[in-house]
Coordinates of C-alpha atoms in Angstrom, one line a residue:
P21 CA 11.1 -7.5 21.1
G22 CA 8.4 -9.4 22.9
A23 CA 7.0 -12.6 21.6
T24 CA 8.6 -12.3 18.2
H25 CA 12.0 -12.3 19.8
E26 CA 11.2 -15.3 21.9
I27 CA 9.8 -17.3 18.9
V28 CA 12.9 -16.6 16.8
I29 CA 15.4 -17.3 19.5
N30 CA 13.6 -20.6 20.4
K31 CA 13.8 -21.6 16.7
L32 CA 17.5 -20.8 16.5
R33 CA 18.1 -22.9 19.7
E34 CA 16.2 -25.8 18.1
V35 CA 18.1 -25.8 14.8
S36 CA 21.6 -24.9 16.2
G37 CA 21.6 -26.7 19.6
V38 CA 23.0 -23.6 21.2
N39 CA 21.2 -22.3 24.2
D40 CA 22.9 -19.0 24.9
I41 CA 22.1 -16.9 21.8
K42 CA 22.9 -13.2 21.5
N43 CA 21.7 -10.8 18.9
D44 CA 25.1 -10.2 17.5
D45 CA 26.0 -13.9 17.1
F46 CA 26.8 -15.0 13.6
L47 CA 24.6 -17.8 12.2
A48 CA 27.6 -19.5 10.6
S49 CA 30.5 -19.2 12.9
D50 CA 28.7 -18.9 16.3
L51 CA 25.7 -21.1 15.7
G52 CA 27.1 -23.5 13.1
L53 CA 24.3 -23.1 10.5
D54 CA 25.3 -23.9 6.9
S55 CA 23.8 -22.3 3.8
L56 CA 21.1 -25.0 3.6
A57 CA 20.1 -24.4 7.2
R58 CA 19.9 -20.6 6.6
A59 CA 17.8 -21.2 3.5
E60 CA 15.4 -23.3 5.5
L61 CA 15.4 -20.5 8.1
I62 CA 14.4 -18.0 5.4
I63 CA 11.4 -20.2 4.5
W64 CA 10.4 -20.6 8.1
I65 CA 10.5 -16.8 8.8
G66 CA 8.3 -16.2 5.8
Q67 CA 5.8 -18.8 6.8
E68 CA 5.8 -18.0 10.5
F69 CA 5.6 -14.2 10.3
G70 CA 4.2 -13.5 6.8
F71 CA 7.0 -11.2 5.6
P72 CA 8.6 -12.0 2.3
Q73 CA 12.3 -12.6 2.7
G74 CA 15.4 -12.1 0.6
D75 CA 18.0 -14.9 0.0
S76 CA 19.9 -16.9 2.6
D77 CA 23.0 -14.7 2.3
S78 CA 20.9 -11.8 3.8
L79 CA 20.8 -13.7 7.1
V80 CA 24.3 -13.2 8.7
T81 CA 23.5 -12.6 12.4
V82 CA 20.7 -13.4 14.8
A83 CA 19.7 -9.7 14.6
D84 CA 19.1 -10.2 10.8
C85 CA 16.6 -13.0 11.7
L86 CA 14.8 -10.6 14.1
F87 CA 14.7 -7.8 11.5
G88 CA 13.3 -10.3 9.0
A89 CA 10.6 -11.5 11.5
S90 CA 9.6 -7.9 12.0
G91 CA 9.3 -7.1 8.3
Q92 CA 12.6 -5.3 8.0
V93 CA 14.5 -7.8 5.9
I94 CA 17.3 -6.5 3.7
S95 CA 18.1 -8.7 0.7
S96 CA 21.8 -9.3 0.0
N97 CA 21.1 -9.2 -3.7
R98 CA 23.8 -7.0 -5.2
S99 CA 23.0 -7.7 -8.8
R100 CA 24.7 -5.5 -11.4
L101 CA 22.4 -2.8 -12.7
K102 CA 21.9 -2.2 -16.4
P103 CA 23.3 1.2 -17.6
V104 CA 21.0 4.1 -17.3
S105 CA 20.1 5.7 -20.6
D106 CA 21.6 9.2 -21.1
Q107 CA 18.0 10.3 -22.1
W108 CA 17.0 9.9 -18.4
F109 CA 19.1 12.9 -17.5
V110 CA 17.9 15.2 -20.3
H111 CA 15.2 17.5 -18.7
G112 CA 14.9 20.5 -21.0
N113 CA 13.8 23.2 -18.6
G114 CA 14.2 21.2 -15.5
L115 CA 13.4 24.2 -13.3
E116 CA 9.9 24.3 -14.7
P117 CA 7.3 23.5 -11.9
A118 CA 5.6 20.2 -12.2
M119 CA 1.8 20.6 -12.7
V120 CA -1.3 18.7 -13.3
H121 CA -2.8 20.0 -16.6
D122 CA -6.5 20.9 -17.0
G123 CA -8.7 17.9 -17.6
E124 CA -11.5 16.0 -16.0
T125 CA -10.0 12.5 -16.5
I126 CA -6.6 10.9 -15.9
P127 CA -6.3 10.0 -19.7
E128 CA -7.0 13.6 -20.6
V129 CA -4.4 14.9 -18.3
F130 CA -1.9 12.3 -19.5
L131 CA -2.5 13.2 -23.1
E132 CA -1.8 16.9 -22.3
Q133 CA 1.5 15.9 -20.9
F134 CA 2.2 13.8 -24.1
I135 CA 1.3 16.7 -26.4
N136 CA 3.5 19.1 -24.5
A137 CA 6.6 16.8 -24.3
P138 CA 6.1 13.7 -26.4
N139 CA 9.8 12.7 -26.4
S140 CA 10.4 13.3 -22.7
V141 CA 11.3 10.3 -20.6
V142 CA 8.7 9.8 -17.8
I143 CA 9.2 6.3 -16.3
A144 CA 11.8 3.6 -16.2
D145 CA 12.7 0.2 -14.7
Q146 CA 15.5 -2.2 -15.1
T147 CA 13.4 -4.6 -17.2
S148 CA 11.8 -2.2 -19.7
G149 CA 14.4 0.6 -19.7
T150 CA 13.4 4.2 -20.0
K151 CA 10.1 5.1 -21.6
T152 CA 9.0 8.4 -23.1
Y153 CA 5.4 9.7 -23.3
R154 CA 5.4 8.7 -27.0
Q155 CA 6.5 5.1 -26.2
L156 CA 3.8 4.9 -23.6
V157 CA 1.2 6.0 -26.1
T158 CA 2.5 3.5 -28.7
G159 CA 2.2 0.8 -26.1
L160 CA -1.3 1.6 -25.1
L161 CA -2.3 1.9 -28.8
L162 CA -1.1 -1.7 -29.2
L163 CA -2.8 -3.0 -26.0
K164 CA -6.1 -1.1 -26.3
P165 CA -7.7 -3.3 -29.0
L166 CA -6.6 -6.5 -27.2
I167 CA -8.3 -5.3 -23.9
E168 CA -11.4 -4.1 -25.7
K169 CA -12.2 -7.7 -26.7
F170 CA -13.0 -8.7 -23.2
P171 CA -16.7 -8.2 -22.4
D172 CA -16.2 -7.2 -18.8
R173 CA -16.3 -3.6 -17.6
H174 CA -13.9 -4.3 -14.8
M175 CA -10.4 -5.6 -15.6
G176 CA -8.0 -6.8 -12.9
I177 CA -4.4 -5.7 -12.8
M178 CA -2.0 -7.7 -10.7
L179 CA 1.5 -6.3 -11.0
P180 CA 4.1 -4.7 -8.8
A181 CA 5.4 -1.1 -9.3
S182 CA 6.8 -1.2 -12.8
V183 CA 6.6 0.3 -16.3
G184 CA 4.3 -2.6 -17.2
A185 CA 1.8 -1.7 -14.4
S186 CA 1.7 2.0 -15.6
T187 CA 1.2 1.0 -19.2
L188 CA -1.5 -1.5 -18.4
Y189 CA -3.3 1.0 -16.2
L190 CA -3.5 3.5 -19.0
A191 CA -4.4 0.9 -21.6
V192 CA -7.3 -0.4 -19.5
Q193 CA -8.6 3.1 -19.2
F194 CA -8.2 4.0 -22.9
A195 CA -10.1 0.7 -23.6
G196 CA -13.1 2.3 -21.8
K197 CA -12.8 -0.1 -18.8
I198 CA -12.2 0.3 -15.1
P199 CA -8.9 -1.0 -13.6
V200 CA -9.2 -3.1 -10.5
M201 CA -5.9 -3.3 -8.6
I202 CA -5.3 -6.8 -7.2
N203 CA -3.5 -7.4 -3.9
W204 CA -1.9 -10.9 -3.9
T205 CA -0.8 -10.7 -0.3
V206 CA -4.2 -10.8 1.4
G207 CA -4.7 -14.6 1.4
E208 CA -7.1 -16.8 -0.6
R209 CA -10.2 -16.0 1.5
N210 CA -10.0 -12.2 1.1
L211 CA -8.8 -12.3 -2.5
R212 CA -11.7 -14.5 -3.6
H213 CA -14.1 -12.1 -1.8
C214 CA -12.5 -9.0 -3.5
L215 CA -12.8 -10.6 -7.0
K216 CA -16.4 -11.5 -6.4
L217 CA -17.2 -8.1 -4.9
A218 CA -15.8 -6.2 -8.0
G219 CA -17.0 -8.8 -10.5
V220 CA -13.5 -9.4 -11.9
N221 CA -13.2 -12.4 -14.3
H222 CA -10.0 -11.5 -16.0
I223 CA -6.7 -10.4 -14.4
L224 CA -3.8 -8.9 -16.4
T225 CA -0.6 -10.1 -14.9
A226 CA 2.9 -11.3 -15.7
R227 CA 4.0 -15.0 -15.8
S228 CA 7.3 -13.8 -14.2
L229 CA 5.4 -12.4 -11.2
V230 CA 3.4 -15.6 -10.7
N231 CA 6.6 -17.6 -10.8
V232 CA 8.3 -15.3 -8.2
L233 CA 5.2 -15.6 -6.0
A234 CA 5.3 -19.3 -6.2
D235 CA 9.0 -19.3 -5.2
R236 CA 8.0 -17.2 -2.1
G237 CA 5.3 -19.6 -1.2
V238 CA 2.4 -17.2 -2.2
D239 CA -0.3 -19.4 -3.6
V240 CA -2.4 -17.8 -6.4
D241 CA -3.2 -21.0 -8.3
F242 CA -6.8 -20.8 -7.2
I243 CA -7.3 -17.8 -9.6
R244 CA -5.0 -19.0 -12.4
D245 CA -7.9 -19.5 -14.7
R246 CA -8.5 -15.7 -14.7
F247 CA -5.0 -14.8 -15.7
I248 CA -4.2 -13.0 -18.9
F249 CA -0.4 -13.0 -19.2
I250 CA 1.1 -9.9 -20.7
E251 CA 4.0 -12.0 -22.1
D252 CA 1.4 -13.7 -24.3
M253 CA -0.3 -10.4 -25.3
G254 CA 3.1 -9.0 -26.4
G255 CA 4.0 -12.2 -28.3
S256 CA 0.8 -11.9 -30.3
L257 CA 1.7 -8.5 -31.7
T258 CA 3.1 -8.4 -35.2
L259 CA 5.8 -6.1 -36.6
P260 CA 3.3 -4.2 -38.9
Q261 CA 1.1 -3.6 -35.9
K262 CA 3.9 -2.1 -33.9
I263 CA 5.0 0.1 -36.8
F264 CA 1.4 1.3 -37.4
A265 CA 1.0 2.1 -33.6
L266 CA 4.3 4.1 -33.6
A267 CA 3.2 6.0 -36.8
K268 CA -0.1 6.7 -35.1
S269 CA 1.6 8.3 -32.2
Y270 CA 3.0 11.0 -34.5
T271 CA -0.4 11.9 -35.9
S272 CA -3.3 13.5 -34.1
C273 CA -4.4 11.5 -31.1
S274 CA -7.8 13.2 -30.9
F275 CA -9.4 9.8 -31.4
L276 CA -8.1 8.7 -28.0
R277 CA -10.0 11.5 -26.4
K278 CA -13.3 10.1 -27.8
T279 CA -13.2 7.1 -25.5
D280 CA -16.2 6.8 -23.2
F281 CA -14.3 6.9 -19.9
P282 CA -16.2 5.6 -16.9
E283 CA -16.6 8.0 -14.0
T284 CA -14.6 5.5 -11.9
A285 CA -10.8 5.7 -12.5
V286 CA -9.9 2.7 -10.3
I287 CA -11.2 0.2 -7.8
L288 CA -9.1 -0.5 -4.7
F289 CA -9.8 -2.6 -1.6
T290 CA -9.7 -1.8 2.1
S291 CA -7.9 -4.0 4.5
G292 CA -11.1 -5.5 5.9
S293 CA -10.7 -3.8 9.3
E294 CA -14.1 -5.0 10.5
N295 CA -14.2 -8.3 8.7
M296 CA -14.0 -8.6 4.9
P297 CA -12.4 -6.0 2.6
K298 CA -14.6 -3.4 1.0
A299 CA -14.3 -2.2 -2.6
V300 CA -13.4 1.5 -2.9
P301 CA -14.2 3.1 -6.3
L302 CA -12.3 6.3 -6.8
S303 CA -13.3 8.7 -9.5
H304 CA -11.0 10.7 -11.8
G305 CA -12.1 13.8 -9.9
N306 CA -11.0 12.2 -6.6
L307 CA -7.6 11.2 -7.8
L308 CA -6.9 14.4 -9.8
A309 CA -7.9 16.6 -6.8
N310 CA -5.4 14.7 -4.6
L311 CA -2.7 15.0 -7.2
R312 CA -3.2 18.7 -7.5
D313 CA -3.0 19.1 -3.7
I314 CA 0.2 17.1 -3.6
V315 CA 2.0 19.0 -6.4
K316 CA 1.0 22.3 -5.0
G317 CA 2.2 21.5 -1.5
L318 CA 5.5 19.9 -2.4
S319 CA 6.6 22.5 -5.0
L320 CA 7.8 19.7 -7.4
H321 CA 9.8 20.5 -10.5
K322 CA 10.2 18.6 -13.8
K323 CA 13.8 17.8 -12.9
D324 CA 12.7 15.8 -9.8
R325 CA 13.2 12.0 -10.0
L326 CA 11.1 9.7 -7.9
M327 CA 11.8 6.1 -6.7
G328 CA 8.6 4.0 -7.0
I329 CA 8.5 0.8 -4.9
L330 CA 5.0 0.7 -3.5
P331 CA 2.7 -1.7 -5.4
P332 CA -0.2 0.0 -7.2
F333 CA -2.8 -2.0 -5.3
H334 CA -2.0 0.3 -2.3
S335 CA -3.6 3.7 -2.7
F336 CA -0.4 5.4 -1.7
G337 CA 1.5 3.5 -4.4
L338 CA -1.2 4.2 -7.0
T339 CA -1.4 8.0 -6.5
G340 CA 2.1 8.7 -5.2
T341 CA 4.2 6.6 -7.6
L342 CA 2.1 5.6 -10.6
L343 CA -0.2 8.6 -11.3
L344 CA 2.1 11.4 -10.1
P345 CA 4.7 11.0 -12.9
L346 CA 2.2 10.2 -15.6
C347 CA 0.2 13.3 -14.8
T348 CA 2.9 15.8 -13.9
G349 CA 6.0 15.0 -16.0
I350 CA 8.4 14.3 -13.1
R351 CA 10.3 11.0 -13.6
A352 CA 9.9 7.8 -11.7
V353 CA 12.1 4.7 -11.7
Y354 CA 10.5 1.5 -10.4
H355 CA 11.6 -1.6 -8.7
T356 CA 9.4 -4.5 -8.1
N357 CA 10.7 -5.7 -4.7
P358 CA 10.8 -3.1 -1.9
T359 CA 12.7 -5.4 0.3
E360 CA 15.8 -5.5 -1.9
A361 CA 17.4 -2.6 -0.1
H362 CA 20.9 -2.9 -1.6
I363 CA 19.4 -2.7 -5.2
L364 CA 17.2 0.2 -4.2
A365 CA 20.2 2.1 -2.8
M366 CA 22.1 1.5 -6.1
L367 CA 19.1 2.6 -8.1
T368 CA 18.8 5.8 -6.1
D369 CA 22.4 6.5 -6.9
S370 CA 22.4 5.5 -10.6
Y371 CA 19.2 7.3 -11.4
K372 CA 20.0 10.3 -9.2
V373 CA 16.7 10.0 -7.4
T374 CA 15.6 13.1 -5.5
I375 CA 12.4 11.8 -3.9
L376 CA 11.8 8.6 -2.0
V377 CA 8.2 7.5 -1.4
G378 CA 7.6 4.5 0.9
T379 CA 6.7 3.1 4.2
P380 CA 9.1 3.6 7.2
T381 CA 10.0 -0.1 7.0
F382 CA 11.2 0.2 3.4
L383 CA 12.8 3.6 3.8
N384 CA 14.8 2.3 6.8
G385 CA 16.0 -0.7 4.8
I386 CA 17.3 1.6 2.0
V387 CA 19.2 3.7 4.5
R388 CA 20.7 0.7 6.3
A389 CA 21.9 -0.8 3.0
A390 CA 23.2 2.3 1.3
A391 CA 26.9 2.9 0.9
P392 CA 28.4 6.3 1.6
G393 CA 27.3 8.8 -1.1
Q394 CA 24.6 6.6 -2.7
L395 CA 21.8 8.8 -1.2
A396 CA 23.5 12.1 -1.9
D397 CA 20.9 13.4 -4.4
L398 CA 17.9 12.9 -2.2
K399 CA 16.1 16.0 -1.0
M400 CA 12.8 14.5 0.2
A401 CA 11.6 11.3 1.7
F402 CA 7.8 11.0 1.8
S403 CA 6.8 8.5 4.5
G404 CA 3.3 7.1 4.8
A405 CA 1.0 4.1 5.4
E406 CA 2.2 3.7 9.0
K407 CA 3.7 5.9 11.7
C408 CA 7.4 6.7 11.2
P409 CA 9.3 5.5 14.3
E410 CA 12.0 7.6 16.0
S411 CA 14.6 5.0 15.0
V412 CA 13.8 5.5 11.3
Y413 CA 13.9 9.3 11.6
G414 CA 17.3 9.0 13.3
A415 CA 18.7 6.8 10.6
L416 CA 17.5 9.1 7.8
V417 CA 18.8 12.2 9.4
T418 CA 22.2 10.6 10.2
S419 CA 22.7 9.3 6.6
C420 CA 21.2 12.3 4.8
P421 CA 21.5 15.5 7.0
K422 CA 20.0 17.7 4.2
L423 CA 17.0 15.4 3.6
K424 CA 13.5 16.6 4.3
I425 CA 11.5 13.8 6.0
L426 CA 7.8 14.5 5.2
E427 CA 5.5 12.2 7.1
G428 CA 1.9 12.1 6.1
Y429 CA -1.4 10.4 6.7
G430 CA -3.9 8.9 4.2
I431 CA -6.9 6.6 3.7
T432 CA -7.8 4.6 0.7
E433 CA -11.3 6.3 0.7
C434 CA -9.6 9.7 0.4
S435 CA -7.5 9.0 -2.7
P436 CA -5.5 8.6 -0.3
I437 CA -3.5 11.6 1.1
V438 CA -5.4 13.6 3.8
S439 CA -2.5 15.5 5.4
Y440 CA 1.3 15.7 5.1
N441 CA 4.2 17.8 6.3
R442 CA 5.3 20.6 3.9
P443 CA 9.0 20.7 3.0
E444 CA 9.4 24.4 4.1
N445 CA 8.6 23.5 7.7
P446 CA 8.3 19.8 8.5
K447 CA 7.5 18.9 12.1
P448 CA 8.8 15.4 13.1
Y449 CA 6.4 12.8 14.5
T450 CA 3.3 14.6 13.1
I451 CA 1.2 14.0 10.1
G452 CA 1.3 17.7 9.0
K453 CA -1.5 19.9 7.7
V454 CA -4.6 18.7 5.9
V455 CA -4.5 19.2 2.1
D456 CA -5.9 22.5 0.7
S457 CA -9.0 21.1 -1.0
V458 CA -10.2 19.1 2.0
D459 CA -12.3 20.5 4.9
Y460 CA -11.9 18.8 8.2
A461 CA -13.2 18.7 11.8
V462 CA -11.8 17.2 15.0
T463 CA -14.8 16.2 17.1
D464 CA -15.7 14.3 20.3
L465 CA -16.3 10.6 19.8
E466 CA -20.1 11.1 19.8
I467 CA -19.6 13.6 16.9
K468 CA -21.6 16.2 18.7
Q469 CA -19.2 19.1 18.7
R470 CA -15.6 20.1 17.8
V471 CA -13.0 19.5 20.6
P472 CA -10.8 22.4 21.8
Q473 CA -7.5 22.8 20.0
G474 CA -4.8 20.5 21.4
E475 CA -7.3 17.9 22.6
Q476 CA -7.7 14.4 21.0
G477 CA -10.7 13.8 18.8
M478 CA -12.3 12.0 15.9
L479 CA -11.2 13.2 12.4
L480 CA -13.9 14.0 9.9
V481 CA -13.1 15.0 6.3
R482 CA -15.0 16.2 3.2
G483 CA -13.9 17.4 -0.2
P484 CA -13.3 16.5 -3.8
S485 CA -10.8 13.7 -3.1
I486 CA -13.2 11.8 -0.8
F487 CA -15.0 8.8 -2.4
K488 CA -18.8 8.6 -2.7
G489 CA -19.3 5.2 -1.2
Y490 CA -18.4 1.5 -1.3
L491 CA -19.2 -0.8 -4.2
N492 CA -21.8 -3.4 -3.7
Y493 CA -21.9 -2.7 0.0
E494 CA -24.9 -3.1 2.4
G495 CA -23.3 -2.2 5.7
S496 CA -23.6 1.0 7.7
S497 CA -22.7 4.2 6.0
P498 CA -19.1 5.5 6.4
F499 CA -20.5 9.1 6.3
V500 CA -22.0 11.1 9.2
N501 CA -23.9 14.4 9.4
F502 CA -22.2 17.1 11.4
E503 CA -22.9 20.9 11.3
D504 CA -25.5 20.3 8.6
K505 CA -22.9 18.8 6.3
K506 CA -22.0 15.3 5.1
W507 CA -18.5 14.1 6.3
Y508 CA -16.5 10.9 5.9
K509 CA -15.7 9.5 9.3
T510 CA -12.1 8.3 9.3
G511 CA -12.3 6.3 12.5
D512 CA -9.0 7.8 13.5
L513 CA -8.1 10.0 16.4
V514 CA -5.9 13.1 16.0
K515 CA -5.1 16.3 17.8
E516 CA -4.4 19.7 16.2
D517 CA -1.9 22.3 17.4
H518 CA -2.1 26.1 17.0
D519 CA -0.4 25.9 13.6
N520 CA -3.1 23.5 12.3
I521 CA -0.6 20.6 12.3
L522 CA -2.2 17.2 13.2
T523 CA -0.7 14.5 15.3
F524 CA -2.0 11.0 14.9
C525 CA -3.2 9.5 18.2
G526 CA -4.7 6.1 17.3
R527 CA -7.4 4.2 15.6
L528 CA -10.8 3.1 16.8
K529 CA -11.0 0.2 14.4
R530 CA -9.7 -3.1 15.4
F531 CA -6.7 -3.7 13.2
V532 CA -2.9 -3.5 13.3
K533 CA -0.4 -2.6 10.7
L534 CA 2.4 -5.1 9.9
G535 CA 4.9 -4.3 7.2
G536 CA 2.5 -1.8 5.7
E537 CA -0.4 -4.3 5.5
M538 CA -3.6 -3.7 7.5
I539 CA -4.4 -6.8 9.6
S540 CA -8.0 -7.2 10.8
L541 CA -8.3 -8.7 14.2
P542 CA -12.1 -9.5 13.8
A543 CA -11.2 -11.3 10.6
I544 CA -8.9 -13.6 12.5
E545 CA -11.5 -14.2 15.2
N546 CA -14.1 -15.1 12.5
V547 CA -11.8 -17.7 11.0
L548 CA -11.0 -19.3 14.4
L549 CA -14.4 -19.2 16.2
P550 CA -16.0 -22.1 14.3
H551 CA -13.2 -24.3 15.6
Y552 CA -13.8 -23.4 19.3
V553 CA -17.4 -22.5 19.8
S554 CA -20.0 -25.1 20.2
G555 CA -23.8 -24.7 20.2
D556 CA -24.3 -25.1 23.9
Q557 CA -21.2 -23.1 25.0
E558 CA -21.7 -20.0 27.1
G559 CA -19.5 -17.1 26.2
Q560 CA -16.7 -16.7 23.7
P561 CA -13.6 -18.8 24.4
I562 CA -11.1 -16.8 22.3
A563 CA -10.4 -13.1 21.5
I564 CA -7.7 -11.6 19.4
G565 CA -5.8 -8.5 20.6
A566 CA -2.6 -6.7 19.7
A567 CA 0.4 -6.0 22.0
G568 CA 3.7 -4.3 21.6
N569 CA 4.4 -0.8 20.3
E570 CA 3.5 0.8 17.0
E571 CA 6.8 -0.1 15.5
Y572 CA 6.6 -3.8 16.5
P573 CA 3.0 -4.8 17.0
E574 CA 2.2 -8.4 17.7
I575 CA -1.0 -10.4 17.4
I576 CA -2.0 -12.1 20.6
L577 CA -4.6 -14.9 21.2
F578 CA -6.5 -14.7 24.5
T579 CA -8.1 -18.0 25.2
T580 CA -10.0 -19.8 28.0
I581 CA -9.1 -23.2 26.6
D582 CA -5.7 -24.9 26.1
V583 CA -4.6 -24.5 22.5
Q584 CA -1.4 -24.9 20.6
R585 CA -0.2 -21.8 18.7
S586 CA 1.0 -23.9 15.8
V587 CA -2.5 -25.4 15.5
V588 CA -4.1 -22.0 15.6
N589 CA -1.9 -20.6 12.9
Q590 CA -2.6 -23.6 10.7
Q591 CA -6.3 -22.9 11.1
I592 CA -5.7 -19.3 10.2
R593 CA -3.9 -20.3 7.0
D594 CA -6.5 -23.0 6.2
G595 CA -9.1 -20.2 6.6
G596 CA -7.6 -18.4 3.7
L597 CA -5.7 -15.7 5.6
S598 CA -2.0 -14.9 5.0
P599 CA 0.8 -15.7 7.5
L600 CA 0.8 -12.0 8.4
H601 CA -2.3 -12.9 10.5
N602 CA -0.5 -15.5 12.5
V603 CA -0.7 -15.1 16.3
R604 CA 2.7 -14.5 18.0
R605 CA 1.6 -15.6 21.5
A606 CA -1.3 -17.4 23.1
V607 CA -2.4 -16.3 26.6
L608 CA -4.4 -18.8 28.6
L609 CA -6.8 -17.2 31.0
I610 CA -7.7 -19.2 34.2
L611 CA -11.3 -18.4 34.7
F612 CA -13.9 -19.0 37.5
S613 CA -17.1 -17.6 36.0
V614 CA -18.4 -16.2 32.7
P615 CA -18.6 -12.6 34.1
M616 CA -15.0 -12.9 35.3
Q617 CA -14.1 -14.3 31.9
I618 CA -15.5 -11.2 30.1
K619 CA -13.8 -8.9 32.6
R620 CA -10.5 -10.6 32.3
I621 CA -10.5 -10.5 28.5
N622 CA -11.6 -6.9 28.4
R623 CA -8.9 -6.0 30.8
K624 CA -6.2 -7.8 28.8
L625 CA -7.4 -6.2 25.6
K626 CA -7.4 -2.7 27.1
K627 CA -3.9 -3.2 28.6
S628 CA -2.7 -4.4 25.2

């Protein structure tokens, strides 16, 4: 749709020489593109639109190119899966409700799960196989002394959803340090800022991930000197060390409880909606309160099996797919690439997954790729991070009529889930009820009084899952006083019905969501303005806005000077922002005066 469609079609005309191009045209037979041309097209889509792509065989039709440009690529990778261990399906009392044990820290709660079911499988992936609580404890006993040697309090972790990410997260905590989850998709400028803000000098990662990122054109060489590769850490361990760690896991683990755990359980980063990302320290209390609310509202059981595809640098991925199994005993199978929909569908079938957690884009990909019967065991799909479009709802319902689609809403600063639909009575196209432990208010924009039920207003929240404040931050407070209490101001607009169910209405902050990533419009302006503003110039010659609908937003450059979109996008990349920030269209405004310039830009932005 819109400018994205036009850009892709023009590119296909250029490479094929065919002018009349339809969405259902085949790239090979209709447009004459060989495998090399399709491979080059894959690279171009990734660079132009910022979405990682699959392989060239995933581009069959023109429509596939458009899906890829909109972040809905489906990889054609149909690799054979390794057999699933029989142990994965042994649940003991599978009907036992999942619960978060008593404890003030995540390591304490994890150890309670270990003590109660040491030989129970809890997580798995195709690289590491299935892992029991005992195997995880053995792994963290091996890694703990290696991590303790680093002098820094903050340790970066740069890994996708995987057994390795879960193990390292625990090992860093048991080493008495604070995990800082690193998002490699934000571009050099933002990533350098995040590392400096959190004081991260060492990053635990995998050489295999760095190689994959290089193949996809994601440059992380500028922080390579901070990498500590887990392959090297594992290679340094001796057989006697491994035997000793395993033996230790059979004895009392009381010594693990004696670790001086910092109050902060993790540091995540915001999208940088105003300008640069902010560091969000979440405490053990924050995360455990959110987990207890989730488990209570979803009525989970030990027999439930979860698919984990969201990276742990996203708050939704951290809480919903990494911490949930470790702290409750439900099982999670991970896959590192959420765009490989065919593999995800096969994993869902092979591991008999009952719960999908993801963004609408990724959930839609799985449904589109699944063969008949592969999703038969699913009972819940938990959708978050962006509004679930009607088309995705329809695809899920058509493929899985018995599936409960539970849309929710969350914010990193809130650990993250603020509200979600309950399985007993989900209401489509809403974000459900606020979690039990959080108090909320829907107020007018001036935050003077609550708005009447059914009217749109600003959402304020307070409770045990809300963070206390940003790290090393000197900006304005994210908290406001209302009714003699301190509240976190979400910056989001909602309305509430008579059943206390919220509907998301929009955001006041200037950002858009593309492929689950938050893209800051002011950040793009800040990169571009130095190229176009001179000291004696009156007024601002450029402004960034967003057009399109919530399912397919597009970044638009409004300008009073003649610029080339390709030049602008190169300046964006040179400024350290990822290709997700690329503008899709440049709108030249013909102006007659500065006041008219301001009015025209404002009118265009409001219309967008």
